[in-house]
Short mmCIF file of C-alpha atoms in Angstrom, two decimals:
data_model
loop_
_atom_site.label_atom_id
_atom_site.label_comp_id
_atom_site.label_asym_id
_atom_site.label_seq_id
_atom_site.Cartn_x
_atom_site.Cartn_y
_atom_site.Cartn_z
CA MET C 292 -44.52 9.34 6.99
CA THR C 293 -41.45 9.81 4.83
CA PHE C 294 -38.14 8.11 5.42
CA ASP C 295 -35.88 10.00 7.85
CA TYR C 296 -32.61 9.98 5.91
CA THR C 297 -30.65 12.05 8.41
CA ARG C 298 -31.65 9.89 11.36
CA HIS C 299 -30.87 6.71 9.43
CA PHE C 300 -27.36 7.70 8.46
CA GLN C 301 -26.65 9.15 11.89
CA GLY C 302 -27.60 5.76 13.31
CA CYS C 303 -25.11 4.08 10.99
CA LEU C 304 -22.40 6.43 12.22
CA ASP C 305 -23.35 5.97 15.87
CA GLY C 306 -22.91 2.23 15.42
CA ILE C 307 -19.31 2.42 14.28
CA LYS C 308 -18.55 5.05 16.94
CA LYS C 309 -19.83 2.66 19.62
CA GLU C 310 -17.58 -0.09 18.25
CA GLY C 311 -14.57 2.23 18.42
CA ARG C 312 -13.86 2.20 14.70
CA TYR C 313 -15.05 5.62 13.63
CA ARG C 314 -12.28 7.23 11.62
CA ILE C 315 -11.03 10.69 12.53
CA PHE C 316 -8.75 12.35 9.99
CA ALA C 317 -5.70 14.11 11.37
CA ASN C 318 -5.18 17.49 9.70
CA MET C 319 -1.51 17.29 8.72
CA GLU C 320 0.70 19.69 6.74
CA ARG C 321 3.91 18.15 5.48
CA ILE C 322 6.95 20.42 5.73
CA ALA C 323 9.04 20.34 2.55
CA GLY C 324 12.53 19.12 3.25
CA ARG C 325 11.80 18.09 6.85
CA PHE C 326 9.94 14.77 6.53
CA PRO C 327 9.01 12.90 8.74
CA LYS C 328 8.21 16.15 10.57
CA ALA C 329 4.85 17.76 9.87
CA LEU C 330 2.52 20.39 11.27
CA TYR C 331 -0.57 19.03 13.02
CA HIS C 332 -3.53 21.42 12.93
CA ALA C 333 -5.71 20.55 15.92
CA PRO C 334 -9.51 21.01 16.02
CA ASP C 335 -9.11 23.92 18.48
CA GLY C 336 -7.19 25.89 15.83
CA SER C 337 -3.75 25.42 17.35
CA SER C 338 -0.82 23.88 15.44
CA ARG C 339 2.30 22.04 16.52
CA GLU C 340 5.09 20.00 15.01
CA VAL C 341 4.80 16.21 15.16
CA THR C 342 6.73 13.21 13.85
CA ILE C 343 4.87 10.90 11.46
CA TRP C 344 5.26 7.15 12.07
CA CYS C 345 2.64 5.75 9.70
CA SER C 346 3.54 7.25 6.33
CA ASN C 347 3.76 5.28 3.09
CA ASP C 348 6.45 7.69 1.84
CA TYR C 349 8.90 4.97 2.86
CA LEU C 350 12.01 6.49 1.31
CA GLY C 351 11.17 10.17 1.73
CA MET C 352 11.06 10.65 -2.05
CA GLY C 353 8.13 13.03 -1.74
CA GLN C 354 10.67 15.52 -0.38
CA HIS C 355 13.63 14.67 -2.63
CA PRO C 356 15.17 17.68 -4.45
CA LYS C 357 15.16 15.86 -7.82
CA VAL C 358 11.47 15.06 -7.48
CA LEU C 359 10.50 18.59 -6.44
CA LYS C 360 12.60 20.14 -9.21
CA ALA C 361 10.97 17.92 -11.85
CA ALA C 362 7.48 18.80 -10.62
CA HIS C 363 8.24 22.55 -10.63
CA GLU C 364 9.68 22.46 -14.15
CA ALA C 365 6.73 20.52 -15.55
CA LEU C 366 4.26 22.85 -13.87
CA ASP C 367 6.03 25.88 -15.28
CA SER C 368 6.32 24.44 -18.80
CA SER C 369 2.98 22.64 -19.19
CA GLY C 370 0.56 24.08 -16.64
CA ALA C 371 -1.56 22.48 -13.94
CA GLY C 372 -3.74 19.87 -15.63
CA ALA C 373 -3.56 17.31 -18.40
CA GLY C 374 -6.64 18.71 -20.14
CA GLY C 375 -8.58 15.51 -20.68
CA THR C 376 -8.65 11.74 -20.72
CA ARG C 377 -5.74 9.84 -22.25
CA ASN C 378 -7.72 9.38 -25.44
CA ILE C 379 -8.92 12.96 -25.74
CA SER C 380 -5.94 15.35 -25.56
CA GLY C 381 -4.69 14.01 -22.20
CA THR C 382 -1.63 12.02 -23.31
CA THR C 383 1.56 14.03 -22.88
CA ARG C 384 5.24 13.36 -23.32
CA TYR C 385 5.36 12.91 -19.55
CA HIS C 386 3.02 9.91 -19.83
CA VAL C 387 5.05 8.40 -22.64
CA GLN C 388 8.44 8.71 -20.93
CA LEU C 389 7.14 7.42 -17.59
CA GLU C 390 5.49 4.37 -19.17
CA ALA C 391 8.71 3.58 -21.02
CA SER C 392 10.63 3.88 -17.75
CA LEU C 393 8.22 1.52 -15.97
CA ALA C 394 8.40 -1.09 -18.71
CA ASP C 395 12.18 -0.96 -18.43
CA LEU C 396 11.98 -1.22 -14.63
CA HIS C 397 10.19 -4.56 -14.81
CA GLY C 398 11.69 -5.86 -18.03
CA LYS C 399 8.27 -5.86 -19.74
CA GLU C 400 7.12 -4.81 -23.18
CA ALA C 401 4.63 -2.18 -22.05
CA ALA C 402 3.25 -0.17 -19.15
CA LEU C 403 0.10 1.82 -18.48
CA ILE C 404 -0.47 4.63 -15.95
CA PHE C 405 -3.64 5.00 -13.89
CA SER C 406 -4.85 7.74 -11.55
CA SER C 407 -4.16 5.52 -8.51
CA GLY C 408 -3.03 2.06 -7.51
CA TYR C 409 -6.60 1.28 -6.52
CA VAL C 410 -7.88 2.15 -9.99
CA ALA C 411 -5.05 0.16 -11.60
CA ASN C 412 -6.04 -3.02 -9.74
CA GLU C 413 -9.74 -2.47 -10.28
CA GLY C 414 -9.33 -1.77 -13.98
CA ALA C 415 -6.76 -4.45 -14.81
CA LEU C 416 -8.26 -7.39 -12.93
CA GLY C 417 -11.79 -6.46 -13.92
CA THR C 418 -10.86 -6.19 -17.58
CA LEU C 419 -8.63 -9.26 -17.86
CA GLY C 420 -11.28 -11.42 -16.26
CA LYS C 421 -14.06 -10.10 -18.48
CA LEU C 422 -12.07 -10.69 -21.66
CA MET C 423 -11.45 -14.38 -20.95
CA PRO C 424 -14.65 -16.48 -21.08
CA GLY C 425 -14.93 -18.92 -18.18
CA CYS C 426 -11.95 -17.40 -16.39
CA VAL C 427 -11.35 -18.41 -12.77
CA ILE C 428 -9.42 -16.05 -10.49
CA PHE C 429 -7.51 -17.49 -7.55
CA SER C 430 -7.11 -14.84 -4.86
CA ASP C 431 -5.16 -14.71 -1.62
CA GLU C 432 -7.61 -14.16 1.23
CA LEU C 433 -5.78 -11.00 2.36
CA ASN C 434 -5.66 -9.27 -1.02
CA HIS C 435 -6.35 -5.54 -1.04
CA ALA C 436 -9.86 -4.15 -1.42
CA SER C 437 -8.95 -2.77 -4.86
CA MET C 438 -8.10 -6.26 -6.11
CA ILE C 439 -11.32 -7.66 -4.64
CA HIS C 440 -13.26 -4.87 -6.37
CA GLY C 441 -11.63 -5.68 -9.70
CA MET C 442 -12.35 -9.40 -9.38
CA LYS C 443 -15.95 -8.69 -8.48
CA ASP C 444 -16.28 -6.39 -11.47
CA SER C 445 -14.91 -9.11 -13.76
CA LYS C 446 -17.93 -11.35 -12.95
CA CYS C 447 -15.51 -14.31 -12.94
CA GLU C 448 -15.65 -17.27 -10.63
CA LYS C 449 -13.35 -16.51 -7.71
CA ARG C 450 -11.58 -19.05 -5.54
CA ILE C 451 -10.00 -17.75 -2.36
CA TYR C 452 -6.97 -19.52 -0.92
CA ARG C 453 -5.66 -19.19 2.62
CA HIS C 454 -3.08 -16.46 3.06
CA ASN C 455 0.26 -17.43 1.50
CA ASP C 456 -0.80 -21.11 1.62
CA VAL C 457 0.54 -22.65 -1.60
CA GLU C 458 -0.78 -26.13 -0.70
CA HIS C 459 -4.32 -24.76 -0.46
CA LEU C 460 -3.80 -22.83 -3.70
CA GLU C 461 -2.70 -25.99 -5.49
CA ALA C 462 -5.69 -27.92 -4.15
CA LEU C 463 -8.00 -25.26 -5.63
CA LEU C 464 -6.11 -25.24 -8.94
CA LYS C 465 -6.45 -29.02 -9.19
CA GLU C 466 -10.23 -28.72 -8.87
CA ALA C 467 -10.49 -26.31 -11.80
CA ASP C 468 -11.08 -27.36 -15.40
CA PRO C 469 -7.61 -27.54 -17.03
CA SER C 470 -8.95 -25.92 -20.20
CA VAL C 471 -10.31 -22.71 -18.67
CA PRO C 472 -8.21 -19.53 -18.35
CA LYS C 473 -6.94 -18.78 -14.86
CA ILE C 474 -5.40 -15.85 -12.99
CA ILE C 475 -3.55 -16.08 -9.70
CA ALA C 476 -3.80 -12.68 -8.04
CA PHE C 477 -1.60 -11.91 -5.05
CA GLU C 478 0.56 -9.26 -3.40
CA SER C 479 4.28 -9.21 -2.77
CA VAL C 480 4.15 -7.38 0.58
CA TYR C 481 0.91 -7.50 2.58
CA SER C 482 0.76 -4.09 4.18
CA MET C 483 -1.30 -4.91 7.26
CA GLU C 484 0.68 -8.04 8.17
CA GLY C 485 4.09 -6.99 6.89
CA ASP C 486 4.75 -10.44 5.42
CA ILE C 487 5.94 -11.45 1.96
CA ALA C 488 4.36 -13.86 -0.51
CA PRO C 489 6.09 -17.09 -1.63
CA ILE C 490 6.35 -15.71 -5.16
CA GLY C 491 8.53 -18.49 -6.57
CA ASP C 492 6.20 -21.24 -5.35
CA ILE C 493 3.19 -19.40 -6.77
CA CYS C 494 4.94 -19.03 -10.12
CA ASP C 495 5.67 -22.78 -10.11
CA LEU C 496 1.96 -23.50 -9.63
CA ALA C 497 0.97 -20.99 -12.31
CA GLU C 498 3.22 -22.73 -14.84
CA LYS C 499 2.06 -26.17 -13.76
CA TYR C 500 -1.64 -25.35 -14.09
CA GLY C 501 -1.53 -22.82 -16.93
CA ALA C 502 -2.44 -19.66 -15.01
CA LEU C 503 -1.51 -16.01 -15.50
CA THR C 504 0.29 -14.39 -12.57
CA TYR C 505 -0.93 -10.97 -11.43
CA LEU C 506 1.31 -9.44 -8.76
CA ASP C 507 0.47 -6.35 -6.73
CA GLU C 508 3.83 -4.73 -5.84
CA VAL C 509 2.53 -1.46 -4.42
CA HIS C 510 4.49 -1.94 -1.17
CA GLY C 511 7.48 -3.38 -3.02
CA VAL C 512 8.33 -1.10 -5.95
CA GLY C 513 11.14 1.29 -5.17
CA LEU C 514 11.96 -0.57 -1.97
CA TYR C 515 13.21 -3.98 -3.09
CA GLY C 516 15.50 -5.17 -5.85
CA PRO C 517 18.72 -3.60 -7.14
CA ARG C 518 16.74 -1.09 -9.24
CA GLY C 519 13.60 -0.87 -7.11
CA GLY C 520 11.66 -3.28 -9.30
CA GLY C 521 10.07 -4.85 -6.24
CA VAL C 522 10.21 -8.12 -4.35
CA ALA C 523 9.94 -10.12 -7.57
CA GLU C 524 13.06 -8.39 -8.88
CA GLU C 525 14.91 -9.02 -5.62
CA MET C 526 14.03 -12.72 -5.89
CA GLY C 527 14.99 -12.88 -9.57
CA LEU C 528 11.43 -13.74 -10.60
CA LEU C 529 10.24 -10.76 -12.65
CA GLU C 530 10.26 -12.62 -15.95
CA ARG C 531 7.87 -15.21 -14.48
CA ILE C 532 5.26 -12.59 -13.57
CA ASP C 533 2.77 -11.86 -16.36
CA MET C 534 1.48 -8.56 -14.98
CA VAL C 535 2.94 -6.34 -12.25
CA GLU C 536 0.84 -3.62 -10.65
CA GLY C 537 2.38 -0.79 -8.68
CA THR C 538 1.96 2.72 -7.37
CA PHE C 539 3.77 6.04 -7.22
CA GLY C 540 2.02 6.88 -3.95
CA LYS C 541 4.33 5.00 -1.60
CA ALA C 542 8.09 4.52 -2.09
CA TYR C 543 8.11 7.00 -5.00
CA GLY C 544 6.46 9.68 -2.87
CA CYS C 545 4.02 10.90 -5.54
CA MET C 546 0.59 9.81 -6.81
CA GLY C 547 -0.83 7.38 -9.35
CA GLY C 548 -0.73 3.70 -10.23
CA PHE C 549 0.45 1.52 -13.09
CA ILE C 550 0.62 -1.93 -14.63
CA THR C 551 3.38 -3.53 -16.69
CA GLY C 552 3.29 -6.67 -18.81
CA SER C 553 3.33 -7.98 -22.34
CA ALA C 554 2.16 -5.57 -25.04
CA PRO C 555 -1.11 -7.44 -25.78
CA LEU C 556 -2.09 -7.71 -22.09
CA VAL C 557 -1.42 -4.06 -21.38
CA ASP C 558 -3.07 -2.90 -24.59
CA ALA C 559 -6.16 -4.97 -23.78
CA VAL C 560 -6.50 -3.17 -20.45
CA ARG C 561 -5.90 0.17 -22.16
CA SER C 562 -8.57 -0.54 -24.73
CA PHE C 563 -11.30 -2.04 -22.51
CA ALA C 564 -10.93 -0.76 -18.91
CA SER C 565 -13.63 1.82 -18.21
CA SER C 566 -11.77 3.16 -15.18
CA PHE C 567 -8.89 4.04 -17.49
CA ILE C 568 -10.81 5.19 -20.56
CA PHE C 569 -13.16 7.61 -18.80
CA THR C 570 -10.78 9.13 -16.21
CA THR C 571 -8.98 12.44 -16.64
CA SER C 572 -5.27 11.68 -16.87
CA LEU C 573 -2.72 12.70 -14.28
CA PRO C 574 -1.16 16.18 -14.62
CA PRO C 575 2.34 16.75 -16.02
CA SER C 576 3.82 17.85 -12.67
CA VAL C 577 2.81 14.59 -10.96
CA LEU C 578 4.10 12.46 -13.84
CA ALA C 579 7.40 14.33 -14.05
CA ALA C 580 7.89 13.93 -10.30
CA ALA C 581 7.12 10.20 -10.49
CA TYR C 582 9.53 9.76 -13.41
CA ALA C 583 12.29 11.49 -11.47
CA ALA C 584 11.66 9.23 -8.47
CA VAL C 585 11.59 6.02 -10.52
CA GLU C 586 14.76 6.90 -12.42
CA HIS C 587 16.60 7.98 -9.26
CA LEU C 588 15.80 4.76 -7.41
CA LYS C 589 16.96 2.67 -10.36
CA VAL C 590 20.52 3.79 -9.60
CA SER C 591 20.51 4.91 -5.96
CA ASP C 592 20.49 2.41 -3.11
CA ILE C 593 21.22 4.90 -0.32
CA GLU C 594 17.55 5.38 0.56
CA ARG C 595 16.87 1.65 0.68
CA GLN C 596 19.91 1.06 2.90
CA ARG C 597 18.80 3.73 5.36
CA MET C 598 15.32 2.30 5.56
CA ARG C 599 16.63 -1.24 6.12
CA ARG C 600 18.92 0.04 8.87
CA ASN C 601 16.07 1.83 10.64
CA VAL C 602 13.66 -1.09 10.32
CA ARG C 603 16.25 -3.54 11.60
CA GLN C 604 16.97 -1.45 14.70
CA PHE C 605 13.27 -0.84 15.34
CA LYS C 606 12.37 -4.53 15.15
CA GLU C 607 15.32 -5.60 17.28
CA THR C 608 14.35 -3.17 20.03
CA LEU C 609 10.69 -4.19 20.02
CA ALA C 610 11.60 -7.88 19.99
CA ALA C 611 13.96 -7.44 22.95
CA ALA C 612 11.10 -5.84 24.89
CA HIS C 613 8.71 -8.66 23.87
CA LEU C 614 6.22 -6.27 22.30
CA PRO C 615 3.53 -8.00 20.18
CA PHE C 616 4.49 -6.98 16.65
CA MET C 617 4.07 -9.09 13.51
CA ASN C 618 7.57 -9.77 12.19
CA GLY C 619 6.75 -10.70 8.60
CA GLY C 620 10.12 -9.98 7.03
CA SER C 621 9.22 -6.71 5.30
CA HIS C 622 9.74 -3.07 6.20
CA ILE C 623 6.26 -2.79 7.73
CA VAL C 624 5.90 -3.27 11.51
CA PRO C 625 2.30 -3.96 12.64
CA LEU C 626 2.10 -3.62 16.44
CA VAL C 627 -0.96 -5.53 17.61
CA VAL C 628 -3.19 -3.93 20.25
CA GLY C 629 -6.21 -6.18 19.76
CA GLU C 630 -9.08 -3.88 20.78
CA PRO C 631 -10.37 -0.87 18.84
CA ASN C 632 -10.95 1.61 21.67
CA CYS C 633 -7.60 0.77 23.22
CA CYS C 634 -5.92 1.14 19.83
CA ARG C 635 -7.40 4.62 19.46
CA GLU C 636 -6.34 5.46 23.02
CA VAL C 637 -2.71 4.50 22.32
CA SER C 638 -2.78 6.64 19.18
CA ASP C 639 -4.16 9.57 21.17
CA ILE C 640 -1.51 9.19 23.88
CA LEU C 641 1.25 9.19 21.27
CA MET C 642 -0.11 12.34 19.68
CA ASN C 643 -1.13 14.28 22.79
CA GLU C 644 1.79 13.42 25.07
CA TYR C 645 4.66 12.69 22.68
CA ASP C 646 3.84 14.59 19.43
CA ILE C 647 3.98 11.34 17.44
CA TYR C 648 1.31 10.65 14.83
CA VAL C 649 0.22 7.05 14.22
CA GLN C 650 -3.21 6.24 12.82
CA PRO C 651 -4.98 3.26 14.45
CA ILE C 652 -5.93 0.44 12.07
CA ASN C 653 -9.28 -1.12 12.90
CA TYR C 654 -11.97 -3.31 11.31
CA PRO C 655 -12.81 -3.67 8.41
CA THR C 656 -9.23 -2.99 7.29
CA VAL C 657 -8.11 -5.76 9.65
CA PRO C 658 -10.17 -8.50 11.38
CA LYS C 659 -11.82 -7.66 14.70
CA GLY C 660 -9.58 -8.53 17.62
CA THR C 661 -6.40 -7.77 15.65
CA GLU C 662 -6.55 -3.97 15.76
CA ARG C 663 -3.07 -2.55 15.40
CA LEU C 664 -0.71 0.33 14.85
CA ARG C 665 0.93 0.01 11.46
CA LEU C 666 4.36 1.49 12.03
CA THR C 667 6.84 2.52 9.34
CA ALA C 668 10.45 3.43 10.09
CA THR C 669 11.27 5.29 6.89
CA ALA C 670 14.59 6.23 5.35
CA ALA C 671 13.95 9.78 6.55
CA HIS C 672 13.79 8.86 10.24
CA SER C 673 17.01 9.25 12.19
CA LEU C 674 18.40 6.56 14.48
CA GLU C 675 17.45 8.90 17.33
CA ASP C 676 13.84 8.95 16.06
CA VAL C 677 13.81 5.15 16.00
CA GLN C 678 15.22 4.80 19.51
CA LYS C 679 12.83 7.42 20.91
CA MET C 680 9.80 5.68 19.38
CA SER C 681 10.96 2.29 20.66
CA ASP C 682 11.45 3.64 24.19
CA ILE C 683 8.02 5.28 24.23
CA LEU C 684 6.23 2.14 23.04
CA CYS C 685 8.06 -0.01 25.57
CA HIS C 686 7.06 2.43 28.32
CA LEU C 687 3.42 2.41 27.24
CA TRP C 688 3.25 -1.37 27.17
CA GLU C 689 4.83 -1.63 30.61
CA THR C 690 2.66 0.98 32.32
CA ASN C 691 -0.74 0.91 30.59
CA HIS C 692 -3.02 -1.72 32.13
CA ARG C 693 -5.50 -1.55 29.27
CA LEU C 694 -2.75 -2.52 26.87
CA ALA C 695 -1.75 -5.47 29.01
CA ARG C 696 -5.35 -6.71 29.04
CA ALA C 697 -5.81 -6.15 25.29
CA VAL C 698 -2.68 -8.14 24.43
CA ALA C 699 -3.49 -10.93 26.89
#
C-alpha cells in the first residue's frame, strides 16, 4: 500500500484547525490615497470598505504622493523588472542611489539591498557566521524567525539569552573563549511585544567582550531618530552598531530589505551570501519608491509626530479601561487575549460587526497562552479612528464573557 499523501497533509491541517491556529488570509485591496481604508473581498463575492488596524505601513508612506510619483516615473523609464541578479545585468542606478542613501542614513561606509528583510537577516547572519571560524552568536530569545534561520545556516554555536536580559547575556559572554569571534544579534523593537532593547547596555557588553553588534531595526527605521535612522539613532548609538539590518516593507511603505555597515563587512556579505547572489534583484519602480520614502523621512517629522500622537492616545485610553495590553514603550500595541479560538472570535467580531480588520496572532508566532491582537495606530489614522477603536475594544472586553475568562 502506497503512502496516502493527501490524507497525511490533510491531517496536519486538521490538527492546527483544532488548535484554533489555522491561518485564513483576508482578501484586501488597498485604496490609493485613502489608507487605512481598504476594500475587503469576502468569500461570498461581496466587497465592503474596512479600516485596517494591523498594518506595518506605520507612516502611510505606501500612499505618499512622492513615493507613488517616483514609482510611476521609474516604471515608465525603465520598465517592470530588473532583468537579472545583481551580478548579471540586474544592478541599476536605482540600486546604487538607494544604497548610498542608506549608508548615509546610518552613518556607515556601505549598504546592500536584499529582496526582503527576511532574506537580509538570513543572508547576513548566515554569511558572517560562516566566514569566522569558531564564531559564537549570542541571540535574544525573541529574535525574529529570519534571524534564527540565518544563525542556523551559519552552523555556528548559538547561545540564547533571556529577552532583553543583559545580566544573562553577560554571563554567557563570560563563559565563551575570549579569543573566538562573537556576534550579538538582537532587535531594536520587538514587534510582538512592542518593547525596546537596551541597546546601550548591549553595546557596552560587546565592547567589553570583543563582539560584533548586529541590530535588526526593521520596526525602527523611518520611525525613530531625527532622520528615521531607527532606535539606535534616537539613542545616539548608531556608531557603536557594527551592522544594521532594516526593511522598506514597514515604515517606508514599499518592499525589500537591507544591511549597512563597514565596507569590508558589507562586501563580505555581498560576495558570499547565496540568498543575495542567486536572487533576481528588485525592480526599478520598487527601488525608486523606497528611495523617495527614505529621503523624505530624513527631513520630514510630520508623519512620526502624527503616529506618536495616535499611539499615545490609544494607549492612554486602553490603560484607563484596564485592558490587558503590553505597554513596551514602542508604537506597537499588543492586546493579549490568551486563547487562540477566542482571539480569532474577537477578530471576526471586529470585521463582521464593525468593519475593522485585525489579524489574530497565534502560536508559533507567539507562545501558546499569549495569543493577541497586534494593533498599530498609524500616522494615517485620524483621532476619530483611534477613539472609535478604543471604544469598541472597551465594549467587547466589558460584554464578552469568553474574553473575561481568557484574560483571567
